[in-house]
Amino acid sequence: MVVHQINPGASSDSNIYLVIGSRTVLIDAGTGNESEENIAKIRSVLNERNLDMIVLTHFHFDHVGGLRDVMDEFGSEAFAGAGDAPYIMSGDPAYTLSELFGGRTRSVEVTELMDGDTIDIGEHRLRVINTPGHTCGGICLYDEITHSLFSGDTVFGYGVGRTDFVSGSAKELTLSLKKLSGIDVKTLYPGHMDIVSDGNRAIRDGLIMMGGMN
């Protein structure tokens, strides 16, 4: 499994990761403001391979606004956690926060993922972990072999996702961090900021920040 960060340094987009195995998976799609550049980079990395699927960690616009552009370009199927998928499909601005970013979420078809589902990319499998708190149906993706976690906005290298938006919950986020603390996480691929090599520390620090270490 090889992970490429598509858009390092992008100002408004979330981090976008392209995971390459015997199948290819794009994790999150950005706002769409830089879709032309992102799609060109994805095509370059794929080197004439297909993009098999797109997985959204949650429904906020900076992660899903570019979804339609990527789907139209590659014909890929999109997936998201069952709690968030309906709001991505409807493009509900109260949930996606599209107006906050000055954009509009276009409705798309999204297949629901459940806690414990696995995404088979060949020698590696990404396990879906429900982590509500930042949104009601946010997910993380965990690779058991490399101990890598794609954490969306649940936890960053330094900090955690906000809980004051619609459907956010500090209590749920704390429970999600406790859930993640039971997993050995080496490399953390967050939805924003830098990739870090000690995911266990990041999760522990997030729990301390949320007052959940008791």
PDB file of C-alpha atoms in Angstrom:
ATOM      1  CA  MET A   1       0.000   0.000   0.000  1.00  0.00           C
ATOM      2  CA  VAL A   2       1.353   3.390  -1.048  1.00  0.00           C
ATOM      3  CA  VAL A   3      -0.216   6.649   0.126  1.00  0.00           C
ATOM      4  CA  HIS A   4       0.060   9.866  -1.891  1.00  0.00           C
ATOM      5  CA  GLN A   5      -1.072  13.205  -0.497  1.00  0.00           C
ATOM      6  CA  ILE A   6      -2.647  14.923  -3.475  1.00  0.00           C
ATOM      7  CA  ASN A   7      -2.805  18.496  -2.258  1.00  0.00           C
ATOM      8  CA  PRO A   8      -0.171  19.459   0.333  1.00  0.00           C
ATOM      9  CA  GLY A   9      -0.497  23.116   1.219  1.00  0.00           C
ATOM     10  CA  ALA A  10      -3.982  23.622  -0.238  1.00  0.00           C
ATOM     11  CA  SER A  11      -5.583  26.455   1.726  1.00  0.00           C
ATOM     12  CA  SER A  12      -9.308  25.662   1.739  1.00  0.00           C
ATOM     13  CA  ASP A  13      -9.345  21.946   0.949  1.00  0.00           C
ATOM     14  CA  SER A  14      -9.073  19.119   3.387  1.00  0.00           C
ATOM     15  CA  ASN A  15      -6.134  16.804   2.915  1.00  0.00           C
ATOM     16  CA  ILE A  16      -6.800  14.393   0.057  1.00  0.00           C
ATOM     17  CA  TYR A  17      -5.102  11.005   0.030  1.00  0.00           C
ATOM     18  CA  LEU A  18      -4.772   8.566  -2.853  1.00  0.00           C
ATOM     19  CA  VAL A  19      -4.142   5.024  -1.611  1.00  0.00           C
ATOM     20  CA  ILE A  20      -2.610   2.645  -4.129  1.00  0.00           C
ATOM     21  CA  GLY A  21      -2.773  -1.135  -3.859  1.00  0.00           C
ATOM     22  CA  SER A  22      -4.177  -3.656  -6.299  1.00  0.00           C
ATOM     23  CA  ARG A  23      -7.169  -1.288  -6.106  1.00  0.00           C
ATOM     24  CA  THR A  24      -7.064   2.495  -5.785  1.00  0.00           C
ATOM     25  CA  VAL A  25      -8.970   4.577  -3.243  1.00  0.00           C
ATOM     26  CA  LEU A  26      -9.266   8.345  -2.909  1.00  0.00           C
ATOM     27  CA  ILE A  27      -9.943   9.512   0.646  1.00  0.00           C
ATOM     28  CA  ASP A  28     -11.849  12.826   0.661  1.00  0.00           C
ATOM     29  CA  ALA A  29     -12.251  15.215  -2.260  1.00  0.00           C
ATOM     30  CA  GLY A  30     -11.687  18.788  -1.062  1.00  0.00           C
ATOM     31  CA  THR A  31     -13.932  21.789  -1.674  1.00  0.00           C
ATOM     32  CA  GLY A  32     -13.854  21.615  -5.459  1.00  0.00           C
ATOM     33  CA  ASN A  33     -12.139  25.014  -5.623  1.00  0.00           C
ATOM     34  CA  GLU A  34      -8.964  23.304  -6.816  1.00  0.00           C
ATOM     35  CA  SER A  35     -10.497  20.292  -8.567  1.00  0.00           C
ATOM     36  CA  GLU A  36      -8.672  20.885 -11.852  1.00  0.00           C
ATOM     37  CA  GLU A  37      -5.270  20.763 -10.164  1.00  0.00           C
ATOM     38  CA  ASN A  38      -6.238  17.884  -7.871  1.00  0.00           C
ATOM     39  CA  ILE A  39      -7.616  15.789 -10.719  1.00  0.00           C
ATOM     40  CA  ALA A  40      -4.464  16.385 -12.768  1.00  0.00           C
ATOM     41  CA  LYS A  41      -2.349  15.177  -9.827  1.00  0.00           C
ATOM     42  CA  ILE A  42      -4.574  12.121  -9.316  1.00  0.00           C
ATOM     43  CA  ARG A  43      -4.263  11.241 -13.007  1.00  0.00           C
ATOM     44  CA  SER A  44      -0.494  11.620 -12.842  1.00  0.00           C
ATOM     45  CA  VAL A  45      -0.212   9.319  -9.813  1.00  0.00           C
ATOM     46  CA  LEU A  46      -2.617   6.747 -11.246  1.00  0.00           C
ATOM     47  CA  ASN A  47      -0.533   6.580 -14.435  1.00  0.00           C
ATOM     48  CA  GLU A  48      -3.463   5.347 -16.567  1.00  0.00           C
ATOM     49  CA  ARG A  49      -4.952   3.135 -13.849  1.00  0.00           C
ATOM     50  CA  ASN A  50      -8.594   3.551 -12.853  1.00  0.00           C
ATOM     51  CA  LEU A  51      -9.719   5.245  -9.650  1.00  0.00           C
ATOM     52  CA  ASP A  52     -11.774   2.452  -8.139  1.00  0.00           C
ATOM     53  CA  MET A  53     -13.557   4.294  -5.347  1.00  0.00           C
ATOM     54  CA  ILE A  54     -13.823   7.456  -3.271  1.00  0.00           C
ATOM     55  CA  VAL A  55     -14.357   7.369   0.490  1.00  0.00           C
ATOM     56  CA  LEU A  56     -15.528  10.445   2.407  1.00  0.00           C
ATOM     57  CA  THR A  57     -14.590  10.677   6.073  1.00  0.00           C
ATOM     58  CA  HIS A  58     -17.527  13.018   6.792  1.00  0.00           C
ATOM     59  CA  PHE A  59     -19.961  15.412   5.169  1.00  0.00           C
ATOM     60  CA  HIS A  60     -18.353  18.854   5.550  1.00  0.00           C
ATOM     61  CA  PHE A  61     -17.858  20.846   2.360  1.00  0.00           C
ATOM     62  CA  ASP A  62     -14.065  21.040   2.567  1.00  0.00           C
ATOM     63  CA  HIS A  63     -14.064  17.225   2.259  1.00  0.00           C
ATOM     64  CA  VAL A  64     -16.988  16.629  -0.145  1.00  0.00           C
ATOM     65  CA  GLY A  65     -17.368  19.769  -2.287  1.00  0.00           C
ATOM     66  CA  GLY A  66     -15.115  18.339  -5.016  1.00  0.00           C
ATOM     67  CA  LEU A  67     -16.772  14.919  -5.004  1.00  0.00           C
ATOM     68  CA  ARG A  68     -18.946  15.449  -8.082  1.00  0.00           C
ATOM     69  CA  ASP A  69     -15.961  16.700 -10.098  1.00  0.00           C
ATOM     70  CA  VAL A  70     -13.923  13.607  -9.238  1.00  0.00           C
ATOM     71  CA  MET A  71     -16.846  11.226  -9.861  1.00  0.00           C
ATOM     72  CA  ASP A  72     -17.562  12.818 -13.234  1.00  0.00           C
ATOM     73  CA  GLU A  73     -13.900  12.622 -14.220  1.00  0.00           C
ATOM     74  CA  PHE A  74     -13.212   9.015 -13.209  1.00  0.00           C
ATOM     75  CA  GLY A  75     -16.639   7.371 -12.995  1.00  0.00           C
ATOM     76  CA  SER A  76     -15.836   6.163  -9.489  1.00  0.00           C
ATOM     77  CA  GLU A  77     -18.354   5.076  -6.867  1.00  0.00           C
ATOM     78  CA  ALA A  78     -18.456   7.091  -3.631  1.00  0.00           C
ATOM     79  CA  PHE A  79     -18.810   5.797  -0.072  1.00  0.00           C
ATOM     80  CA  ALA A  80     -19.357   7.429   3.331  1.00  0.00           C
ATOM     81  CA  GLY A  81     -20.378   6.477   6.845  1.00  0.00           C
ATOM     82  CA  ALA A  82     -24.055   5.580   7.146  1.00  0.00           C
ATOM     83  CA  GLY A  83     -24.767   8.513   9.458  1.00  0.00           C
ATOM     84  CA  ASP A  84     -23.337  11.125   7.097  1.00  0.00           C
ATOM     85  CA  ALA A  85     -24.163   9.648   3.682  1.00  0.00           C
ATOM     86  CA  PRO A  86     -27.774  10.971   3.500  1.00  0.00           C
ATOM     87  CA  TYR A  87     -26.570  14.558   3.966  1.00  0.00           C
ATOM     88  CA  ILE A  88     -23.919  14.175   1.269  1.00  0.00           C
ATOM     89  CA  MET A  89     -26.546  12.760  -1.082  1.00  0.00           C
ATOM     90  CA  SER A  90     -28.976  15.617  -0.384  1.00  0.00           C
ATOM     91  CA  GLY A  91     -26.300  18.317  -0.279  1.00  0.00           C
ATOM     92  CA  ASP A  92     -28.025  19.845   2.752  1.00  0.00           C
ATOM     93  CA  PRO A  93     -26.122  23.113   3.376  1.00  0.00           C
ATOM     94  CA  ALA A  94     -27.038  23.167   7.078  1.00  0.00           C
ATOM     95  CA  TYR A  95     -24.940  20.028   7.503  1.00  0.00           C
ATOM     96  CA  THR A  96     -22.313  20.335   4.772  1.00  0.00           C
ATOM     97  CA  LEU A  97     -21.549  23.972   5.724  1.00  0.00           C
ATOM     98  CA  SER A  98     -21.231  24.786   2.019  1.00  0.00           C
ATOM     99  CA  GLU A  99     -22.316  28.396   2.515  1.00  0.00           C
ATOM    100  CA  LEU A 100     -19.539  28.881   5.067  1.00  0.00           C
ATOM    101  CA  PHE A 101     -17.088  28.063   2.278  1.00  0.00           C
ATOM    102  CA  GLY A 102     -18.960  30.101  -0.323  1.00  0.00           C
ATOM    103  CA  GLY A 103     -19.931  27.033  -2.335  1.00  0.00           C
ATOM    104  CA  ARG A 104     -22.756  24.597  -3.021  1.00  0.00           C
ATOM    105  CA  THR A 105     -22.769  20.850  -2.395  1.00  0.00           C
ATOM    106  CA  ARG A 106     -24.152  19.072  -5.447  1.00  0.00           C
ATOM    107  CA  SER A 107     -26.208  15.985  -4.655  1.00  0.00           C
ATOM    108  CA  VAL A 108     -24.559  12.688  -5.529  1.00  0.00           C
ATOM    109  CA  GLU A 109     -25.169   8.982  -4.990  1.00  0.00           C
ATOM    110  CA  VAL A 110     -23.205   7.647  -2.029  1.00  0.00           C
ATOM    111  CA  THR A 111     -23.073   4.082  -0.708  1.00  0.00           C
ATOM    112  CA  GLU A 112     -23.264   3.726   3.063  1.00  0.00           C
ATOM    113  CA  LEU A 113     -20.432   2.168   5.056  1.00  0.00           C
ATOM    114  CA  MET A 114     -21.016   0.493   8.416  1.00  0.00           C
ATOM    115  CA  ASP A 115     -18.711   0.156  11.411  1.00  0.00           C
ATOM    116  CA  GLY A 116     -16.430  -2.834  10.827  1.00  0.00           C
ATOM    117  CA  ASP A 117     -16.789  -2.872   7.037  1.00  0.00           C
ATOM    118  CA  THR A 118     -13.527  -3.449   5.183  1.00  0.00           C
ATOM    119  CA  ILE A 119     -12.276  -1.894   1.970  1.00  0.00           C
ATOM    120  CA  ASP A 120     -10.149  -4.460   0.176  1.00  0.00           C
ATOM    121  CA  ILE A 121      -7.258  -2.910  -1.752  1.00  0.00           C
ATOM    122  CA  GLY A 122      -5.291  -6.121  -2.206  1.00  0.00           C
ATOM    123  CA  GLU A 123      -2.714  -7.079   0.397  1.00  0.00           C
ATOM    124  CA  HIS A 124      -4.139  -4.393   2.674  1.00  0.00           C
ATOM    125  CA  ARG A 125      -7.650  -3.826   3.971  1.00  0.00           C
ATOM    126  CA  LEU A 126      -8.936  -0.554   5.356  1.00  0.00           C
ATOM    127  CA  ARG A 127     -11.313  -1.149   8.263  1.00  0.00           C
ATOM    128  CA  VAL A 128     -14.134   1.338   8.772  1.00  0.00           C
ATOM    129  CA  ILE A 129     -14.360   2.720  12.315  1.00  0.00           C
ATOM    130  CA  ASN A 130     -17.374   4.838  13.221  1.00  0.00           C
ATOM    131  CA  THR A 131     -16.127   7.948  15.030  1.00  0.00           C
ATOM    132  CA  PRO A 132     -19.022  10.379  15.571  1.00  0.00           C
ATOM    133  CA  GLY A 133     -18.426  13.648  17.355  1.00  0.00           C
ATOM    134  CA  HIS A 134     -17.168  16.078  14.734  1.00  0.00           C
ATOM    135  CA  THR A 135     -20.218  14.997  12.713  1.00  0.00           C
ATOM    136  CA  CYS A 136     -22.897  12.444  13.509  1.00  0.00           C
ATOM    137  CA  GLY A 137     -21.556   9.838  11.087  1.00  0.00           C
ATOM    138  CA  GLY A 138     -17.845  10.520  10.678  1.00  0.00           C
ATOM    139  CA  ILE A 139     -15.536   7.570  10.060  1.00  0.00           C
ATOM    140  CA  CYS A 140     -11.861   6.700  10.238  1.00  0.00           C
ATOM    141  CA  LEU A 141     -10.087   4.071   8.124  1.00  0.00           C
ATOM    142  CA  TYR A 142      -7.488   1.775   9.687  1.00  0.00           C
ATOM    143  CA  ASP A 143      -4.918  -0.494   8.041  1.00  0.00           C
ATOM    144  CA  GLU A 144      -4.041  -3.398  10.348  1.00  0.00           C
ATOM    145  CA  ILE A 145      -0.752  -4.158   8.557  1.00  0.00           C
ATOM    146  CA  THR A 146       0.927  -0.737   8.641  1.00  0.00           C
ATOM    147  CA  HIS A 147      -1.070   0.499  11.668  1.00  0.00           C
ATOM    148  CA  SER A 148      -2.042   3.578   9.662  1.00  0.00           C
ATOM    149  CA  LEU A 149      -5.166   5.590  10.473  1.00  0.00           C
ATOM    150  CA  PHE A 150      -6.938   7.993   8.115  1.00  0.00           C
ATOM    151  CA  SER A 151      -8.672  10.065  10.759  1.00  0.00           C
ATOM    152  CA  GLY A 152     -10.604  12.748   8.891  1.00  0.00           C
ATOM    153  CA  ASP A 153     -11.383  15.529  11.365  1.00  0.00           C
ATOM    154  CA  THR A 154     -11.771  13.261  14.385  1.00  0.00           C
ATOM    155  CA  VAL A 155      -8.182  13.807  15.497  1.00  0.00           C
ATOM    156  CA  PHE A 156      -5.208  15.691  14.083  1.00  0.00           C
ATOM    157  CA  GLY A 157      -1.515  15.534  14.823  1.00  0.00           C
ATOM    158  CA  TYR A 158      -2.161  18.309  17.331  1.00  0.00           C
ATOM    159  CA  GLY A 159      -5.799  18.722  18.284  1.00  0.00           C
ATOM    160  CA  VAL A 160      -9.260  17.374  17.543  1.00  0.00           C
ATOM    161  CA  GLY A 161     -12.181  18.313  15.347  1.00  0.00           C
ATOM    162  CA  ARG A 162     -14.694  20.971  16.371  1.00  0.00           C
ATOM    163  CA  THR A 163     -17.946  19.845  17.928  1.00  0.00           C
ATOM    164  CA  ASP A 164     -19.953  23.092  17.727  1.00  0.00           C
ATOM    165  CA  PHE A 165     -21.301  22.592  14.191  1.00  0.00           C
ATOM    166  CA  VAL A 166     -24.647  20.941  13.411  1.00  0.00           C
ATOM    167  CA  SER A 167     -24.673  17.288  14.575  1.00  0.00           C
ATOM    168  CA  GLY A 168     -21.385  17.681  16.494  1.00  0.00           C
ATOM    169  CA  SER A 169     -21.063  16.340  20.028  1.00  0.00           C
ATOM    170  CA  ALA A 170     -18.178  16.692  22.483  1.00  0.00           C
ATOM    171  CA  LYS A 171     -19.411  13.626  24.373  1.00  0.00           C
ATOM    172  CA  GLU A 172     -19.473  11.507  21.217  1.00  0.00           C
ATOM    173  CA  LEU A 173     -16.061  12.762  20.130  1.00  0.00           C
ATOM    174  CA  THR A 174     -14.571  11.826  23.492  1.00  0.00           C
ATOM    175  CA  LEU A 175     -16.055   8.328  23.197  1.00  0.00           C
ATOM    176  CA  SER A 176     -14.668   8.049  19.662  1.00  0.00           C
ATOM    177  CA  LEU A 177     -11.193   9.028  20.851  1.00  0.00           C
ATOM    178  CA  LYS A 178     -11.418   6.427  23.615  1.00  0.00           C
ATOM    179  CA  LYS A 179     -12.351   3.878  20.958  1.00  0.00           C
ATOM    180  CA  LEU A 180      -9.320   4.845  18.871  1.00  0.00           C
ATOM    181  CA  SER A 181      -7.053   4.719  21.912  1.00  0.00           C
ATOM    182  CA  GLY A 182      -7.508   0.963  21.953  1.00  0.00           C
ATOM    183  CA  ILE A 183      -5.887   0.654  18.523  1.00  0.00           C
ATOM    184  CA  ASP A 184      -2.166   0.759  17.803  1.00  0.00           C
ATOM    185  CA  VAL A 185      -1.759   3.760  15.490  1.00  0.00           C
ATOM    186  CA  LYS A 186       1.644   4.531  14.066  1.00  0.00           C
ATOM    187  CA  THR A 187       1.117   6.828  11.059  1.00  0.00           C
ATOM    188  CA  LEU A 188      -1.800   9.246  11.344  1.00  0.00           C
ATOM    189  CA  TYR A 189      -3.177  10.725   8.124  1.00  0.00           C
ATOM    190  CA  PRO A 190      -5.449  13.544   9.363  1.00  0.00           C
ATOM    191  CA  GLY A 191      -7.991  15.582   7.447  1.00  0.00           C
ATOM    192  CA  HIS A 192      -5.960  18.749   8.035  1.00  0.00           C
ATOM    193  CA  MET A 193      -2.413  19.674   8.974  1.00  0.00           C
ATOM    194  CA  ASP A 194       0.614  17.405   8.788  1.00  0.00           C
ATOM    195  CA  ILE A 195       0.886  13.634   8.685  1.00  0.00           C
ATOM    196  CA  VAL A 196       2.431  12.406  11.947  1.00  0.00           C
ATOM    197  CA  SER A 197       4.394   9.275  12.794  1.00  0.00           C
ATOM    198  CA  ASP A 198       3.063   8.768  16.337  1.00  0.00           C
ATOM    199  CA  GLY A 199      -0.692   8.450  16.066  1.00  0.00           C
ATOM    200  CA  ASN A 200      -0.978   6.971  19.543  1.00  0.00           C
ATOM    201  CA  ARG A 201       0.407  10.197  21.011  1.00  0.00           C
ATOM    202  CA  ALA A 202      -1.951  12.320  18.924  1.00  0.00           C
ATOM    203  CA  ILE A 203      -4.981  10.340  20.105  1.00  0.00           C
ATOM    204  CA  ARG A 204      -3.817  10.438  23.728  1.00  0.00           C
ATOM    205  CA  ASP A 205      -3.275  14.204  23.501  1.00  0.00           C
ATOM    206  CA  GLY A 206      -6.725  14.584  21.972  1.00  0.00           C
ATOM    207  CA  LEU A 207      -8.275  12.693  24.856  1.00  0.00           C
ATOM    208  CA  ILE A 208      -6.468  14.886  27.350  1.00  0.00           C
ATOM    209  CA  MET A 209      -7.722  17.964  25.512  1.00  0.00           C
ATOM    210  CA  MET A 210     -11.300  16.629  25.751  1.00  0.00           C
ATOM    211  CA  GLY A 211     -10.896  15.728  29.421  1.00  0.00           C
ATOM    212  CA  GLY A 212     -11.391  12.053  28.641  1.00  0.00           C
ATOM    213  CA  MET A 213      -8.377  10.461  30.315  1.00  0.00           C
ATOM    214  CA  ASN A 214     -10.176   9.688  33.595  1.00  0.00           C
TER     215      ASN A 214
END
